[in-house]
Short mmCIF file of C-alpha atoms in Angstrom, two decimals:
data_model
loop_
_atom_site.label_atom_id
_atom_site.label_comp_id
_atom_site.label_asym_id
_atom_site.label_seq_id
_atom_site.Cartn_x
_atom_site.Cartn_y
_atom_site.Cartn_z
CA MET A 1 -0.02 0.13 -0.02
CA PRO A 2 1.36 3.29 -0.94
CA LEU A 3 1.76 6.26 1.58
CA THR A 4 -1.15 8.63 1.28
CA VAL A 5 -0.76 12.43 1.52
CA LEU A 6 -3.17 15.29 1.77
CA LEU A 7 -1.57 18.73 0.34
CA VAL A 8 -2.98 21.81 1.97
CA ASP A 9 -1.74 25.28 0.77
CA ASP A 10 -3.44 28.37 -0.57
CA GLU A 11 -0.92 28.69 -3.43
CA PRO A 12 -1.77 26.54 -6.36
CA LEU A 13 1.58 26.48 -7.42
CA VAL A 14 3.03 25.31 -4.44
CA ARG A 15 0.54 22.33 -4.37
CA ILE A 16 1.27 21.54 -7.86
CA GLY A 17 5.13 21.33 -7.14
CA LEU A 18 4.61 19.27 -4.19
CA ARG A 19 2.48 16.97 -5.83
CA ALA A 20 4.94 16.55 -8.70
CA VAL A 21 7.59 15.73 -6.34
CA LEU A 22 5.72 13.34 -4.07
CA GLU A 23 4.12 11.35 -6.95
CA SER A 24 7.36 10.64 -8.65
CA GLN A 25 7.79 8.13 -5.85
CA PRO A 26 6.39 4.82 -6.45
CA ASP A 27 5.31 4.36 -2.69
CA ILE A 28 3.56 7.84 -2.27
CA GLU A 29 0.16 8.96 -3.45
CA VAL A 30 -1.34 12.32 -3.19
CA VAL A 31 -5.00 11.49 -2.31
CA GLY A 32 -6.36 15.22 -2.11
CA GLU A 33 -5.61 19.00 -1.79
CA ALA A 34 -7.06 21.99 -0.21
CA ALA A 35 -6.40 25.51 -0.23
CA ASP A 36 -7.13 26.34 3.36
CA GLY A 37 -6.90 24.87 6.81
CA ALA A 38 -10.68 25.35 7.16
CA ALA A 39 -11.17 22.52 4.53
CA VAL A 40 -8.83 20.07 6.18
CA ILE A 41 -11.19 18.17 8.59
CA PRO A 42 -13.74 16.98 6.07
CA LEU A 43 -11.03 15.90 3.67
CA VAL A 44 -9.14 13.99 6.41
CA ARG A 45 -12.21 12.37 7.53
CA ARG A 46 -13.00 11.19 3.98
CA LEU A 47 -9.64 10.57 2.55
CA ARG A 48 -7.91 9.23 5.86
CA PRO A 49 -4.48 10.28 4.53
CA ASP A 50 -1.28 8.95 6.52
CA VAL A 51 0.28 12.38 6.21
CA VAL A 52 -0.99 15.98 5.88
CA VAL A 53 1.40 18.24 4.24
CA MET A 54 0.22 21.79 5.28
CA ASP A 55 1.39 25.29 4.82
CA VAL A 56 1.66 27.17 8.25
CA ARG A 57 0.42 30.52 7.16
CA MET A 58 -3.11 30.64 5.37
CA PRO A 59 -5.76 33.30 5.28
CA LEU A 60 -8.70 31.69 6.85
CA MET A 61 -7.42 28.99 9.14
CA ASP A 62 -3.60 28.74 9.49
CA GLY A 63 -1.66 25.56 10.12
CA ILE A 64 -1.56 26.14 13.73
CA GLU A 65 -5.42 25.96 14.24
CA ALA A 66 -5.90 23.26 11.47
CA THR A 67 -3.44 21.15 13.34
CA ARG A 68 -5.03 21.54 16.69
CA THR A 69 -8.46 21.03 15.19
CA VAL A 70 -7.37 17.82 13.34
CA LEU A 71 -5.90 16.21 16.50
CA ARG A 72 -8.91 17.32 18.70
CA THR A 73 -11.65 16.05 16.52
CA VAL A 74 -10.32 13.25 14.20
CA PRO A 75 -9.85 9.63 15.52
CA ASP A 76 -6.47 8.12 14.87
CA PRO A 77 -5.32 11.38 13.01
CA PRO A 78 -2.85 11.46 10.52
CA LYS A 79 0.79 12.71 10.92
CA ILE A 80 1.15 16.38 9.98
CA VAL A 81 4.20 18.23 8.49
CA VAL A 82 3.92 22.00 8.19
CA VAL A 83 5.70 23.84 5.49
CA THR A 84 7.19 27.11 5.90
CA THR A 85 9.30 29.71 4.23
CA PHE A 86 11.38 30.63 7.05
CA GLU A 87 12.99 28.06 9.27
CA ASN A 88 12.93 30.31 12.41
CA ASP A 89 9.36 30.93 12.38
CA GLU A 90 7.23 31.30 15.28
CA TYR A 91 4.10 29.83 13.69
CA VAL A 92 6.16 26.91 12.86
CA TYR A 93 6.85 26.43 16.57
CA GLY A 94 3.32 27.00 17.36
CA ALA A 95 2.09 24.17 15.01
CA LEU A 96 4.83 22.08 16.65
CA ARG A 97 3.35 22.61 20.08
CA ALA A 98 0.07 22.21 18.79
CA GLY A 99 0.90 18.82 17.73
CA ALA A 100 2.44 18.68 14.37
CA ASP A 101 5.03 16.25 13.78
CA GLY A 102 7.65 18.09 11.92
CA PHE A 103 8.13 20.80 9.48
CA LEU A 104 9.72 21.61 5.94
CA LEU A 105 11.15 24.66 4.27
CA LYS A 106 9.40 25.52 0.96
CA ARG A 107 12.83 25.76 -0.56
CA ALA A 108 13.77 21.94 0.36
CA ARG A 109 15.19 19.67 -2.37
CA PRO A 110 12.63 17.23 -3.81
CA ALA A 111 14.62 14.25 -2.06
CA GLU A 112 14.27 16.25 1.36
CA ILE A 113 10.67 16.60 1.03
CA THR A 114 10.04 12.93 0.09
CA HIS A 115 12.57 11.65 2.86
CA ALA A 116 10.70 14.01 5.50
CA VAL A 117 7.22 12.63 4.74
CA ARG A 118 8.55 9.04 5.07
CA LEU A 119 10.19 9.71 8.09
CA VAL A 120 7.20 11.42 9.77
CA ALA A 121 5.11 8.55 8.74
CA GLU A 122 7.41 5.86 10.28
CA GLY A 123 7.41 8.01 13.53
CA ASP A 124 10.70 6.93 15.11
CA LEU A 125 12.99 9.82 14.23
CA LEU A 126 12.64 13.49 15.09
CA LEU A 127 12.63 15.53 11.79
CA PHE A 128 15.33 18.26 11.81
CA PRO A 129 16.44 17.92 15.71
CA ALA A 130 18.81 20.94 15.46
CA ALA A 131 16.01 23.21 14.05
CA VAL A 132 13.65 22.23 16.78
CA ARG A 133 16.37 23.10 19.35
CA ARG A 134 16.76 26.52 17.69
CA LEU A 135 13.14 27.15 17.43
CA ALA A 136 12.69 26.10 21.40
CA VAL A 137 15.44 28.73 22.23
CA SER A 138 13.91 31.52 19.94
CA HIS A 139 10.15 30.88 20.63
CA GLY A 140 9.92 28.52 23.65
CA ARG A 141 8.49 29.72 26.68
CA GLY A 142 11.64 30.08 28.47
CA HIS A 143 14.30 27.66 29.70
CA GLY A 144 12.67 26.13 32.95
CA ASP A 145 9.18 27.10 32.16
CA THR A 146 6.99 26.25 35.23
CA SER A 147 4.12 24.52 33.37
CA ALA A 148 6.68 22.48 31.25
CA ARG A 149 8.70 21.63 34.22
CA ASP A 150 5.77 20.42 36.22
CA THR A 151 4.59 18.26 33.35
CA VAL A 152 8.10 16.60 33.27
CA GLU A 153 8.27 16.20 37.04
CA ARG A 154 4.85 14.72 37.39
CA ALA A 155 5.94 12.17 34.68
CA ALA A 156 8.52 10.90 37.16
CA LEU A 157 10.61 9.34 34.45
CA THR A 158 12.91 6.60 35.35
CA GLY A 159 16.71 7.13 34.84
CA ARG A 160 16.65 5.04 31.69
CA GLU A 161 13.45 6.76 30.53
CA GLY A 162 15.39 10.15 30.90
CA GLU A 163 18.50 8.88 28.97
CA VAL A 164 16.13 7.86 26.27
CA LEU A 165 14.46 11.16 25.94
CA ARG A 166 17.93 13.07 25.96
CA LEU A 167 18.87 10.68 23.09
CA MET A 168 15.55 11.42 21.45
CA ALA A 169 16.32 15.25 21.54
CA ARG A 170 19.57 14.65 19.77
CA GLY A 171 17.49 13.23 16.90
CA LEU A 172 18.77 9.55 17.28
CA SER A 173 16.55 6.73 16.02
CA ASN A 174 15.45 3.74 17.93
CA ALA A 175 18.23 1.78 16.58
CA GLU A 176 20.81 4.35 17.38
CA ILE A 177 19.50 4.83 20.80
CA ALA A 178 19.76 0.87 21.25
CA GLY A 179 23.33 1.07 20.25
CA CYS A 180 24.10 3.94 22.58
CA LEU A 181 22.53 2.12 25.57
CA VAL A 182 23.55 -1.25 24.33
CA VAL A 183 19.87 -2.64 24.69
CA SER A 184 17.60 -4.12 22.03
CA THR A 185 15.64 -2.07 19.84
CA GLU A 186 12.19 -3.39 21.25
CA THR A 187 13.52 -2.29 24.57
CA VAL A 188 14.07 1.15 23.26
CA LYS A 189 10.38 1.05 21.74
CA SER A 190 9.08 0.19 25.06
CA HIS A 191 11.19 3.01 26.60
CA VAL A 192 9.90 5.50 24.02
CA SER A 193 6.29 4.67 24.56
CA ALA A 194 6.65 4.80 28.33
CA VAL A 195 8.13 8.53 27.96
CA LEU A 196 5.28 9.58 25.55
CA ALA A 197 2.74 8.14 27.99
CA LYS A 198 4.09 9.69 31.00
CA LEU A 199 4.44 13.09 29.32
CA GLY A 200 1.06 12.97 27.39
CA ALA A 201 2.96 13.66 24.27
CA ARG A 202 1.70 12.45 20.95
CA ASP A 203 4.94 11.89 19.50
CA ARG A 204 8.64 12.48 19.79
CA THR A 205 8.54 15.92 18.70
CA GLN A 206 6.04 17.00 21.60
CA ALA A 207 8.16 14.98 23.99
CA VAL A 208 11.33 16.67 22.90
CA ILE A 209 9.70 20.32 22.90
CA ALA A 210 8.46 19.51 26.59
CA ALA A 211 12.08 18.36 27.72
CA TYR A 212 13.46 21.76 26.21
CA GLU A 213 10.96 24.04 27.58
CA SER A 214 11.18 22.43 30.99
CA GLY A 215 14.98 22.43 31.07
CA PHE A 216 15.30 18.84 31.33
CA VAL A 217 17.37 18.93 28.28
CA SER A 218 19.27 22.18 27.63
CA ALA A 219 18.55 23.94 24.45
CA GLU A 220 21.71 26.02 24.26
#
């Protein structure tokens, strides 16, 4: 089965370009398009895409609100990648905090676009970890944010779970974390699942953002 993608962008030429790039791959199928975040919900419900590739800035409903609405109202929601012109964009950080799984630059090369969509769909690797760290520094609520710190403290992560979270923040995959800790990949998967459950995080991105904002992992 191909990986299915929904494109959401108010610029037709951007959608045309993204469709051409993605559909050049035999394992990816674009199943629909929308010109604004307000149209995302019915399309997601009807088409059930694996991944939504969505512009972060749109006139009626931006990518932040669209992401928040999808995750709040759609059972078993798709992965969401927001697209932006500028990497250090507060809208991007807002979308990531709202639950987006990663972001892409509009100037990204075709190979980077298809690679990012596949990575997000697989879910065991943080997309552009260094950029997420920079966004946390620039737009986070502050090192040692009280709310985020309380969330991490209440999670009561074990020592090993804390190690796993720090390695996740470095962008390591499950296999790479297993190599660092000299444990099996299945053991790492269990630790990652525990970290996400304890932090109430949807995925690695949200867990890492909480780690940076709380000061559990240094963003400097």
